DNA sequence: CTAGATTTTGAGAGTTACTTTCATTTCATG
DNA sequence: CATGAAATGAAAGTAACTCTCAAAATCTAG
C-alpha cells in the first residue's frame, strides 16, 4: 500500500488498534472512491476494478468489505439507532407520537453526512434499478425490526399478520417519500414531507387536498 | 427445433399466425423448463444454460424472452387486469369497497394457474433475495398504476405525495401478506388474510387482537 | 409456388459482478 | 524478535447478461 497515510483525522477514535483504524480507512476509501467515480461517469459505467484502483486496494478487497456493488453506495443502516431511540421513548407515549418523533430523529441523524452524498444516494435510488432493489431489500429488514419494536411497545405478537402488514406498509410509504423527494430535485423540507406521509398512513387519504 | 409440435392446446387462439403461436409456445417452454429445474435443484443451482437446454432453445433466446432470470419465474403482471376491473366498478362505490372487491378478484384470477406454480413462486419470493427484489421492483410499478387508478376514482392528483404514499403502503402491505402466506406453508384461505390486511391499512392497527 | 423482404434464432465472443483459493504481507503479542 | 492471527493481493473460475452477425423460419407478392 503506497498511499501516504498522513491524514489521520483529528479526533479519530484513538482507542482502536492500528488494524481496526486501517479497516475503517479502507472502508471509507472505497466509499468515497465510488461516490467520486459514480458522479463522474455514472453508476453502471463504474466498475469494481476502477473503484479498487482509485481506492488503492485490490478488487478482492472491495468485495471483502461490501458484498455487492450496490451496498457500497447504500448507507449502513439506521435500524439499530431507530430501535434505540424507540426504546428510549416514555412507555406511556401513544405509539403514533413515538413513531413520528423517532422518524424525524432518524432524518436528522441521516443528514449528518454531506448533502452531496445523501442526494447522490437518493438519486441513484430513483435512477438505478439495482440500487433501488437493494434498498427495498434492506427496508424489508427494517420492517422486521419495526415489527419487533411494535411488539415491545404494544404487547402484540410481532409475528402476527396485522403487525407485519402495518410495518411493511409504513416502510413502503417512507420509501416512496424518499423517492418523491429525490424526483423533485430534493427541494423543500424533508421533515414536512415526512409529516404528510405519517398522516396518510395514520389517518388514511385525506378527503380532499385541493 | 426438433420438438414434436403435436400438442396445440384445444382452444388455442387460432386467429394468430404461426409465428405468434410459436412465440407463445417458446415462452411457455422456457417457463416450465425453469419451474421443473428449480423444483429439482433449487433456484441458484439452475443456470440459464440448463434452462435453454431443457426448453430446446439457445441461451440467447432465453434472454430474448426474459430480461433476467428472475423474470422467468415471476408472473406476467395482473396490473392491466386490476386496472380494468377497477374501472368497471360503479362510480359511486366507495373507494375502499372497490379496492377490496378488486383485490379479491385479482387473487381469484391469480389462482387460475396450477397451485404448484403459485406456491413455488411465493416460496422463491421468501427464499431467494434476487427474486424478492425483482418482485418488489414490479410492485413499485403496480404502485404507480394504482396511483393512476386512485386519481381517476377520486379526482386527486395521482402524482401527489399523499396518493403515492397511500399506494405504496398498500402495495407494501400486500407484499407482506403474500410472504406471510408463503412462510406459513400456504395454509388457510388467502382471501381471509387479504381482508385482514385491508382492514389494517384502512383502519390502522386494531386496538387489541388477543 | 416461388422470390424476396422480414423476423426469429443460434453461435460465439465479450463484459462484469462476484466467488474461491492460496501464498504473502501486515499487525498483535509474549 | 518470534510466533500466531488476521488482512491482503493475485489469479483463475462461474454465471448472468450483451452484442454482433449469419443462417433459418415465416410472411407476402406476384
Short mmCIF file of C-alpha atoms (C1' of nucleotides) in Angstrom, two decimals:
data_model
loop_
_atom_site.label_atom_id
_atom_site.label_comp_id
_atom_site.label_asym_id
_atom_site.label_seq_id
_atom_site.Cartn_x
_atom_site.Cartn_y
_atom_site.Cartn_z
CA UNK A 1 0.00 0.00 0.00
CA UNK A 2 1.91 3.04 -1.25
CA UNK A 3 -0.63 5.65 -0.19
CA UNK A 4 0.65 8.42 2.05
CA UNK A 5 -1.03 7.65 5.33
CA UNK A 6 -0.59 11.17 6.53
CA UNK A 7 -4.14 12.22 7.23
CA UNK A 8 -5.50 10.58 10.30
CA UNK A 9 -8.50 12.75 11.06
CA UNK A 10 -8.17 14.85 14.20
CA UNK A 11 -10.32 13.08 16.73
CA UNK A 12 -10.22 9.63 15.19
CA UNK A 13 -11.02 7.24 17.94
CA UNK A 14 -7.52 6.59 19.25
CA UNK A 15 -8.72 3.71 21.37
CA UNK A 16 -8.72 1.31 18.43
CA UNK A 17 -5.74 -0.73 17.34
CA UNK A 18 -3.94 0.14 14.16
CA UNK A 19 -5.61 -2.75 12.42
CA UNK A 20 -9.11 -1.50 13.16
CA UNK A 21 -8.24 2.03 12.18
CA UNK A 22 -6.89 0.84 8.87
CA UNK A 23 -10.04 -1.13 8.20
CA UNK A 24 -12.17 1.90 8.76
CA UNK A 25 -9.93 3.90 6.49
CA UNK A 26 -10.12 1.32 3.75
CA UNK A 27 -13.87 1.22 4.02
CA UNK A 28 -14.09 4.96 3.67
CA UNK A 29 -11.59 4.98 0.84
CA UNK A 30 -13.72 2.52 -1.12
CA UNK A 31 -16.85 4.50 -0.41
CA UNK A 32 -15.51 7.85 -1.46
CA UNK A 33 -13.76 6.42 -4.49
CA UNK A 34 -17.12 5.01 -5.51
CA UNK A 35 -19.02 8.23 -4.93
CA UNK A 36 -16.48 10.18 -6.95
CA UNK A 37 -16.45 7.76 -9.86
CA UNK A 38 -20.22 7.49 -9.95
CA UNK A 39 -20.55 11.24 -10.04
CA UNK A 40 -18.03 11.39 -12.86
CA UNK A 41 -19.24 8.57 -15.06
CA UNK A 42 -22.49 7.24 -13.70
CA UNK A 43 -23.21 4.09 -11.77
CA UNK A 44 -23.23 1.45 -14.47
CA UNK A 45 -20.13 2.74 -16.16
CA UNK A 46 -18.22 2.45 -12.92
CA UNK A 47 -16.61 -0.95 -12.48
CA UNK A 48 -15.28 -2.57 -9.38
CA UNK A 49 -11.85 -2.55 -10.91
CA UNK A 50 -11.90 1.22 -11.27
CA UNK A 51 -13.11 1.58 -7.73
CA UNK A 52 -10.37 -0.69 -6.47
CA UNK A 53 -7.77 1.21 -8.42
CA UNK A 54 -8.80 4.60 -7.11
CA UNK A 55 -9.13 3.34 -3.57
CA UNK A 56 -5.71 1.74 -3.91
CA UNK A 57 -6.82 -1.71 -2.94
CA UNK A 58 -7.35 -4.90 -4.90
CA UNK A 59 -10.73 -5.85 -6.31
CA UNK A 60 -10.88 -8.77 -3.91
CA UNK A 61 -10.62 -6.37 -1.03
CA UNK A 62 -13.54 -4.36 -2.31
CA UNK A 63 -15.68 -7.47 -2.16
CA UNK A 64 -14.42 -8.29 1.27
CA UNK A 65 -15.77 -5.00 2.51
CA UNK A 66 -19.00 -4.89 0.55
CA UNK A 67 -20.96 -7.91 -0.63
CA UNK A 68 -22.33 -6.13 -3.69
CA UNK A 69 -21.63 -3.04 -5.69
CA UNK A 70 -24.95 -1.57 -4.62
CA UNK A 71 -24.04 -1.90 -0.99
CA UNK A 72 -21.14 0.46 -1.46
CA UNK A 73 -23.41 3.40 -2.16
CA UNK A 74 -26.02 2.47 0.42
CA UNK A 75 -25.75 3.69 3.99
CA UNK A 76 -25.06 1.48 6.87
CA UNK A 77 -28.48 1.11 8.35
CA UNK A 78 -30.04 3.41 10.86
CA UNK A 79 -32.01 0.44 12.08
CA UNK A 80 -30.21 -0.02 15.37
CA UNK A 81 -30.40 3.69 16.02
CA UNK A 82 -34.10 3.75 15.37
CA UNK A 83 -34.64 0.86 17.71
CA UNK A 84 -32.64 2.55 20.41
CA UNK A 85 -34.47 5.84 20.10
CA UNK A 86 -37.75 4.00 20.07
CA UNK A 87 -36.97 2.16 23.27
CA UNK A 88 -35.94 5.43 24.85
CA UNK A 89 -39.39 6.97 24.42
CA UNK A 90 -41.60 7.11 27.51
CA UNK A 91 -43.68 3.98 27.76
CA UNK A 92 -46.96 5.85 28.03
CA UNK A 93 -46.47 7.93 24.90
CA UNK A 94 -49.04 6.95 22.27
CA UNK A 95 -47.46 4.84 19.58
CA UNK A 96 -48.10 7.22 16.67
CA UNK A 97 -46.37 10.00 18.55
CA UNK A 98 -43.33 7.88 19.30
CA UNK A 99 -43.17 6.85 15.70
CA UNK A 100 -43.32 10.39 14.44
CA UNK A 101 -40.71 11.58 16.83
CA UNK A 102 -38.31 8.79 16.01
CA UNK A 103 -38.69 9.16 12.27
CA UNK A 104 -37.87 12.83 12.44
CA UNK A 105 -34.91 11.99 14.57
CA UNK A 106 -33.71 9.42 12.05
CA UNK A 107 -33.87 12.01 9.30
CA UNK A 108 -31.91 14.40 11.47
CA UNK A 109 -29.19 11.84 12.01
CA UNK A 110 -29.23 10.87 8.35
CA UNK A 111 -28.41 14.44 7.44
CA UNK A 112 -25.11 14.26 9.26
CA UNK A 113 -23.21 13.21 6.19
CA UNK A 114 -22.54 15.71 3.38
CA UNK A 115 -25.63 16.68 1.45
CA UNK A 116 -23.85 15.72 -1.77
CA UNK A 117 -23.79 12.12 -0.64
CA UNK A 118 -27.36 11.75 0.53
CA UNK A 119 -28.57 13.38 -2.64
CA UNK A 120 -26.47 11.13 -4.79
CA UNK A 121 -27.83 8.18 -2.93
CA UNK A 122 -31.47 9.07 -3.36
CA UNK A 123 -30.83 9.96 -6.98
CA UNK A 124 -29.33 6.55 -7.60
CA UNK A 125 -32.30 5.02 -5.87
CA UNK A 126 -34.57 6.60 -8.40
CA UNK A 127 -32.40 6.06 -11.44
CA UNK A 128 -30.67 2.72 -10.97
CA UNK A 129 -32.99 -0.25 -10.58
CA UNK A 130 -30.34 -2.39 -8.95
CA UNK A 131 -29.77 0.19 -6.26
CA UNK A 132 -33.46 0.66 -5.68
CA UNK A 133 -33.87 -3.07 -5.41
CA UNK A 134 -31.15 -3.39 -2.86
CA UNK A 135 -32.64 -0.52 -0.94
CA UNK A 136 -36.02 -2.23 -0.87
CA UNK A 137 -34.39 -5.39 0.35
CA UNK A 138 -32.84 -3.54 3.21
CA UNK A 139 -36.14 -1.88 4.01
CA UNK A 140 -37.75 -5.23 4.45
CA UNK A 141 -35.17 -5.85 7.13
CA UNK A 142 -36.19 -2.55 8.64
CA UNK A 143 -39.75 -3.79 8.52
CA UNK A 144 -38.91 -6.83 10.58
CA UNK A 145 -37.15 -4.68 13.12
CA UNK A 146 -40.16 -2.41 13.31
CA UNK A 147 -42.35 -5.41 13.99
CA UNK A 148 -40.16 -6.16 16.94
CA UNK A 149 -40.45 -2.61 18.21
CA UNK A 150 -44.19 -2.54 17.78
CA UNK A 151 -44.40 -5.80 19.63
CA UNK A 152 -42.46 -4.37 22.55
CA UNK A 153 -44.48 -1.19 22.65
CA UNK A 154 -47.96 -2.57 22.22
CA UNK A 155 -47.61 -6.05 23.66
CA UNK A 156 -48.74 -7.52 20.39
CA UNK A 157 -47.34 -10.57 18.66
CA UNK A 158 -44.63 -9.20 16.35
CA UNK A 159 -45.19 -12.14 14.03
CA UNK A 160 -48.87 -11.51 13.53
CA UNK A 161 -50.12 -10.62 10.11
CA UNK A 162 -51.54 -7.35 11.37
CA UNK A 163 -48.28 -6.09 12.79
CA UNK A 164 -46.28 -7.22 9.81
CA UNK A 165 -48.62 -5.60 7.35
CA UNK A 166 -48.65 -2.41 9.31
CA UNK A 167 -44.86 -2.32 9.46
CA UNK A 168 -44.36 -3.02 5.79
CA UNK A 169 -46.93 -0.52 4.70
CA UNK A 170 -45.16 2.04 6.83
CA UNK A 171 -41.83 1.17 5.31
CA UNK A 172 -43.26 1.22 1.81
CA UNK A 173 -44.73 4.65 2.39
CA UNK A 174 -41.45 6.00 3.70
CA UNK A 175 -39.56 4.63 0.75
CA UNK A 176 -41.95 6.36 -1.58
CA UNK A 177 -41.42 9.57 0.29
CA UNK A 178 -37.68 9.40 -0.31
CA UNK A 179 -38.25 8.79 -3.96
CA UNK A 180 -40.70 11.63 -4.17
CA UNK A 181 -38.15 13.91 -2.60
CA UNK A 182 -35.42 12.79 -4.99
CA UNK A 183 -37.67 13.11 -8.00
CA UNK A 184 -38.50 16.66 -7.00
CA UNK A 185 -34.87 17.65 -7.00
CA UNK A 186 -34.65 17.45 -3.20
CA UNK A 187 -36.42 20.73 -2.90
CA UNK A 188 -38.24 21.72 0.23
CA UNK A 189 -38.15 20.30 3.68
CA UNK A 190 -37.98 16.57 4.07
CA UNK A 191 -39.49 16.90 7.52
CA UNK A 192 -42.64 18.39 6.07
CA UNK A 193 -42.96 15.51 3.62
CA UNK A 194 -42.45 13.08 6.45
CA UNK A 195 -45.31 14.59 8.40
CA UNK A 196 -47.64 14.35 5.45
CA UNK A 197 -46.61 10.74 4.94
CA UNK A 198 -47.28 9.78 8.52
CA UNK A 199 -50.64 11.49 8.32
CA UNK A 200 -51.64 9.43 5.31
CA UNK A 201 -50.56 6.23 6.95
CA UNK A 202 -52.13 7.08 10.26
CA UNK A 203 -55.39 8.59 9.12
CA UNK A 204 -55.80 7.42 5.56
CA UNK A 205 -56.07 9.58 2.50
CA UNK A 206 -57.46 12.98 3.49
CA UNK A 207 -60.87 13.59 1.89
CA UNK A 208 -59.63 16.35 -0.42
CA UNK A 209 -56.44 18.25 -0.67
CA UNK A 210 -57.15 20.69 -3.41
CA UNK B 1 -36.33 -27.22 -33.41
CA UNK B 2 -36.84 -30.97 -33.12
CA UNK B 3 -39.59 -30.89 -30.53
CA UNK B 4 -42.77 -32.70 -31.50
CA UNK B 5 -45.22 -29.91 -32.08
CA UNK B 6 -48.15 -32.22 -31.63
CA UNK B 7 -49.90 -30.65 -28.69
CA UNK B 8 -51.59 -27.45 -29.70
CA UNK B 9 -53.96 -26.99 -26.77
CA UNK B 10 -57.63 -27.36 -27.67
CA UNK B 11 -58.87 -23.81 -27.89
CA UNK B 12 -55.55 -22.15 -28.62
CA UNK B 13 -56.39 -18.89 -30.23
CA UNK B 14 -56.39 -19.97 -33.86
CA UNK B 15 -56.56 -16.39 -35.05
CA UNK B 16 -52.83 -15.86 -34.57
CA UNK B 17 -50.25 -16.52 -37.25
CA UNK B 18 -47.89 -19.41 -36.89
CA UNK B 19 -45.15 -17.06 -35.83
CA UNK B 20 -47.09 -15.72 -32.88
CA UNK B 21 -48.20 -19.16 -31.81
CA UNK B 22 -44.64 -20.39 -31.80
CA UNK B 23 -43.52 -17.46 -29.72
CA UNK B 24 -46.12 -18.23 -27.10
CA UNK B 25 -45.05 -21.85 -27.10
CA UNK B 26 -41.41 -20.97 -26.68
CA UNK B 27 -42.25 -18.67 -23.82
CA UNK B 28 -44.15 -21.40 -22.07
CA UNK B 29 -41.46 -23.94 -22.77
CA UNK B 30 -38.88 -21.73 -21.11
CA UNK B 31 -41.15 -21.12 -18.15
CA UNK B 32 -41.98 -24.72 -17.48
CA UNK B 33 -38.42 -25.85 -18.02
CA UNK B 34 -37.42 -23.33 -15.39
CA UNK B 35 -40.08 -24.38 -12.92
CA UNK B 36 -39.11 -28.01 -13.28
CA UNK B 37 -35.40 -27.39 -12.88
CA UNK B 38 -35.89 -25.10 -9.93
CA UNK B 39 -38.00 -27.69 -8.19
CA UNK B 40 -35.37 -30.30 -8.86
CA UNK B 41 -32.23 -28.41 -7.93
CA UNK B 42 -33.16 -25.07 -6.46
CA UNK B 43 -33.04 -21.63 -7.96
CA UNK B 44 -29.38 -20.73 -7.70
CA UNK B 45 -28.17 -24.08 -8.91
CA UNK B 46 -30.23 -23.71 -12.06
CA UNK B 47 -28.35 -21.99 -14.84
CA UNK B 48 -29.65 -20.33 -17.95
CA UNK B 49 -27.78 -22.91 -19.99
CA UNK B 50 -29.69 -25.74 -18.37
CA UNK B 51 -32.94 -23.95 -18.88
CA UNK B 52 -32.13 -23.37 -22.52
CA UNK B 53 -31.18 -26.97 -22.99
CA UNK B 54 -34.36 -28.36 -21.49
CA UNK B 55 -36.54 -25.87 -23.32
CA UNK B 56 -34.71 -26.77 -26.51
CA UNK B 57 -33.70 -23.26 -27.39
CA UNK B 58 -30.41 -21.42 -27.27
CA UNK B 59 -29.37 -19.35 -24.27
CA UNK B 60 -29.62 -16.23 -26.37
CA UNK B 61 -33.25 -16.99 -26.97
CA UNK B 62 -33.94 -17.28 -23.29
CA UNK B 63 -32.67 -13.76 -22.81
CA UNK B 64 -34.70 -12.55 -25.72
CA UNK B 65 -37.84 -13.68 -23.97
CA UNK B 66 -36.95 -12.69 -20.43
CA UNK B 67 -34.66 -9.85 -19.46
CA UNK B 68 -33.48 -11.54 -16.27
CA UNK B 69 -33.51 -14.96 -14.73
CA UNK B 70 -35.85 -13.75 -12.00
CA UNK B 71 -38.38 -12.63 -14.54
CA UNK B 72 -38.81 -16.18 -15.75
CA UNK B 73 -40.36 -17.31 -12.50
CA UNK B 74 -42.41 -14.16 -11.97
CA UNK B 75 -45.90 -13.85 -13.37
CA UNK B 76 -46.79 -11.51 -16.09
CA UNK B 77 -48.45 -8.80 -14.14
CA UNK B 78 -52.07 -8.63 -13.28
CA UNK B 79 -51.73 -4.89 -13.41
CA UNK B 80 -53.77 -4.33 -16.55
CA UNK B 81 -56.44 -6.66 -15.27
CA UNK B 82 -56.65 -4.84 -11.98
CA UNK B 83 -56.97 -1.54 -13.76
CA UNK B 84 -59.70 -2.88 -15.96
CA UNK B 85 -61.69 -4.33 -13.10
CA UNK B 86 -61.26 -1.15 -11.16
CA UNK B 87 -62.60 0.97 -13.97
CA UNK B 88 -65.55 -1.39 -14.28
CA UNK B 89 -66.72 -0.70 -10.72
CA UNK B 90 -69.70 1.64 -10.33
CA UNK B 91 -68.51 5.21 -10.00
CA UNK B 92 -70.40 5.81 -6.77
CA UNK B 93 -69.00 2.82 -4.92
CA UNK B 94 -66.80 4.00 -2.03
CA UNK B 95 -63.14 3.60 -2.86
CA UNK B 96 -62.30 1.12 -0.08
CA UNK B 97 -65.08 -1.16 -1.27
CA UNK B 98 -63.88 -1.07 -4.86
CA UNK B 99 -60.38 -1.79 -3.71
CA UNK B 100 -61.43 -4.75 -1.64
CA UNK B 101 -63.54 -6.20 -4.38
CA UNK B 102 -60.83 -5.85 -7.00
CA UNK B 103 -58.13 -7.33 -4.81
CA UNK B 104 -60.21 -10.41 -4.14
CA UNK B 105 -60.85 -10.68 -7.81
CA UNK B 106 -57.15 -10.47 -8.60
CA UNK B 107 -56.46 -13.30 -6.19
CA UNK B 108 -59.19 -15.31 -7.86
CA UNK B 109 -57.63 -14.80 -11.26
CA UNK B 110 -54.16 -15.47 -9.92
CA UNK B 111 -55.31 -18.88 -8.75
CA UNK B 112 -56.03 -19.95 -12.28
CA UNK B 113 -52.60 -21.42 -12.80
CA UNK B 114 -51.65 -24.69 -11.10
CA UNK B 115 -51.23 -24.39 -7.35
CA UNK B 116 -47.78 -25.92 -7.67
CA UNK B 117 -46.63 -22.90 -9.61
CA UNK B 118 -48.03 -20.15 -7.44
CA UNK B 119 -46.66 -21.87 -4.38
CA UNK B 120 -43.27 -22.25 -5.92
CA UNK B 121 -43.32 -18.61 -6.80
CA UNK B 122 -44.18 -17.36 -3.34
CA UNK B 123 -41.68 -19.77 -1.86
CA UNK B 124 -38.95 -18.36 -4.05
CA UNK B 125 -40.03 -14.90 -3.05
CA UNK B 126 -39.32 -15.75 0.55
CA UNK B 127 -36.17 -17.76 -0.01
CA UNK B 128 -34.31 -16.10 -2.88
CA UNK B 129 -33.38 -12.48 -2.31
CA UNK B 130 -32.96 -11.78 -6.01
CA UNK B 131 -36.47 -12.96 -6.73
CA UNK B 132 -37.91 -11.00 -3.86
CA UNK B 133 -36.09 -7.93 -5.06
CA UNK B 134 -37.40 -8.28 -8.54
CA UNK B 135 -40.87 -8.79 -7.18
CA UNK B 136 -40.62 -5.60 -5.18
CA UNK B 137 -39.47 -3.77 -8.26
CA UNK B 138 -42.51 -4.91 -10.13
CA UNK B 139 -44.73 -3.96 -7.23
CA UNK B 140 -43.46 -0.44 -7.42
CA UNK B 141 -44.75 -0.43 -10.99
CA UNK B 142 -48.05 -1.66 -9.62
CA UNK B 143 -47.92 1.21 -7.19
CA UNK B 144 -47.66 3.73 -9.99
CA UNK B 145 -50.58 2.15 -11.74
CA UNK B 146 -52.60 2.28 -8.56
CA UNK B 147 -51.86 5.98 -8.29
CA UNK B 148 -53.36 6.39 -11.68
CA UNK B 149 -56.46 4.47 -10.69
CA UNK B 150 -56.87 6.37 -7.45
CA UNK B 151 -56.53 9.58 -9.40
CA UNK B 152 -59.29 8.56 -11.74
CA UNK B 153 -61.57 7.45 -8.97
CA UNK B 154 -61.12 10.26 -6.52
CA UNK B 155 -60.21 13.13 -8.78
CA UNK B 156 -56.97 13.58 -6.95
CA UNK B 157 -53.58 14.35 -8.43
CA UNK B 158 -52.01 10.92 -8.99
CA UNK B 159 -48.58 12.50 -8.61
CA UNK B 160 -49.23 13.94 -5.19
CA UNK B 161 -47.24 12.70 -2.27
CA UNK B 162 -50.38 11.61 -0.47
CA UNK B 163 -51.62 9.38 -3.26
CA UNK B 164 -48.21 7.92 -3.90
CA UNK B 165 -47.61 7.15 -0.27
CA UNK B 166 -51.01 5.58 0.07
CA UNK B 167 -50.47 3.41 -3.00
CA UNK B 168 -47.05 2.23 -1.95
CA UNK B 169 -48.09 1.46 1.56
CA UNK B 170 -50.90 -0.59 0.14
CA UNK B 171 -48.58 -2.44 -2.14
CA UNK B 172 -46.08 -2.99 0.65
CA UNK B 173 -48.77 -4.43 2.85
CA UNK B 174 -49.97 -6.77 0.14
CA UNK B 175 -46.48 -7.98 -0.49
CA UNK B 176 -46.05 -8.78 3.16
CA UNK B 177 -49.30 -10.70 3.08
CA UNK B 178 -48.01 -12.93 0.30
CA UNK B 179 -44.85 -13.56 2.22
CA UNK B 180 -46.77 -14.30 5.37
CA UNK B 181 -48.83 -16.82 3.47
CA UNK B 182 -45.78 -18.48 1.97
CA UNK B 183 -43.99 -18.59 5.30
CA UNK B 184 -46.98 -20.30 6.85
CA UNK B 185 -46.87 -23.09 4.30
CA UNK B 186 -49.73 -21.59 2.30
CA UNK B 187 -52.18 -22.87 4.83
CA UNK B 188 -55.61 -21.34 5.18
CA UNK B 189 -57.52 -19.04 2.96
CA UNK B 190 -55.65 -16.27 1.24
CA UNK B 191 -58.88 -14.32 0.98
CA UNK B 192 -59.17 -14.18 4.73
CA UNK B 193 -55.63 -12.84 5.04
CA UNK B 194 -56.40 -10.29 2.38
CA UNK B 195 -59.37 -8.99 4.36
CA UNK B 196 -57.32 -8.63 7.49
CA UNK B 197 -54.66 -6.80 5.51
CA UNK B 198 -57.10 -4.35 4.02
CA UNK B 199 -58.54 -3.73 7.46
CA UNK B 200 -55.16 -2.83 8.87
CA UNK B 201 -54.43 -0.49 6.01
CA UNK B 202 -57.86 1.06 6.05
CA UNK B 203 -58.44 1.38 9.77
CA UNK B 204 -54.99 1.09 11.26
CA UNK B 205 -53.84 -1.48 13.76
CA UNK B 206 -56.84 -2.79 15.70
CA UNK B 207 -56.57 -1.89 19.42
CA UNK B 208 -56.06 -5.49 20.54
CA UNK B 209 -56.34 -8.81 18.82
CA UNK B 210 -55.74 -11.27 21.57
"C1'" DC C 1 -45.31 -21.86 -55.98
"C1'" DT C 2 -41.60 -19.03 -55.99
"C1'" DA C 3 -38.68 -14.86 -54.80
"C1'" DG C 4 -37.65 -11.56 -51.83
"C1'" DA C 5 -38.45 -8.97 -47.52
"C1'" DT C 6 -38.83 -9.59 -42.56
"C1'" DT C 7 -38.49 -11.80 -38.31
"C1'" DT C 8 -36.60 -15.08 -35.25
"C1'" DT C 9 -32.94 -17.88 -33.95
"C1'" DG C 10 -28.31 -19.74 -32.74
"C1'" DA C 11 -23.41 -19.47 -32.31
"C1'" DG C 12 -19.79 -17.22 -30.36
"C1'" DA C 13 -17.14 -13.84 -28.28
"C1'" DG C 14 -17.05 -10.27 -24.74
"C1'" DT C 15 -18.10 -7.78 -20.27
"C1'" DT C 16 -18.58 -7.68 -15.41
"C1'" DA C 17 -20.09 -8.83 -10.90
"C1'" DC C 18 -18.99 -11.99 -7.71
"C1'" DT C 19 -16.51 -16.48 -5.62
"C1'" DT C 20 -12.83 -19.25 -4.09
"C1'" DT C 21 -8.27 -20.50 -3.16
"C1'" DC C 22 -3.76 -19.79 -1.65
"C1'" DA C 23 0.52 -17.57 -0.90
"C1'" DT C 24 2.26 -13.21 1.02
"C1'" DT C 25 2.22 -9.41 3.83
"C1'" DT C 26 0.90 -6.82 8.00
"C1'" DC C 27 -0.24 -6.32 12.61
"C1'" DA C 28 -0.61 -8.05 17.57
"C1'" DT C 29 1.55 -10.26 21.50
"C1'" DG C 30 4.64 -12.57 24.60
"C1'" DC D 1 12.45 -10.71 17.96
"C1'" DA D 2 9.47 -14.61 17.13
"C1'" DT D 3 5.27 -16.65 16.62
"C1'" DG D 4 0.40 -16.70 15.50
"C1'" DA D 5 -3.61 -14.45 13.61
"C1'" DA D 6 -5.74 -11.52 10.50
"C1'" DA D 7 -5.84 -8.77 6.22
"C1'" DT D 8 -4.44 -8.50 1.52
"C1'" DG D 9 -3.48 -9.47 -3.40
"C1'" DA D 10 -3.08 -12.37 -7.41
"C1'" DA D 11 -5.29 -15.39 -10.25
"C1'" DA D 12 -8.44 -18.49 -12.03
"C1'" DG D 13 -13.29 -19.65 -12.29
"C1'" DT D 14 -18.51 -19.11 -12.67
"C1'" DA D 15 -22.61 -17.34 -14.49
"C1'" DA D 16 -25.66 -13.63 -15.84
"C1'" DC D 17 -26.18 -10.75 -19.26
"C1'" DT D 18 -24.93 -8.07 -24.03
"C1'" DC D 19 -23.72 -7.67 -28.92
"C1'" DT D 20 -22.96 -9.00 -33.46
"C1'" DC D 21 -23.76 -11.49 -37.42
"C1'" DA D 22 -25.03 -15.15 -40.36
"C1'" DA D 23 -28.43 -18.90 -41.04
"C1'" DA D 24 -33.09 -20.43 -40.83
"C1'" DA D 25 -38.05 -19.90 -40.47
"C1'" DT D 26 -42.16 -17.30 -41.55
"C1'" DC D 27 -44.75 -13.99 -44.08
"C1'" DT D 28 -46.18 -11.58 -48.52
"C1'" DA D 29 -46.37 -10.52 -53.51
"C1'" DG D 30 -46.57 -11.64 -57.91
#
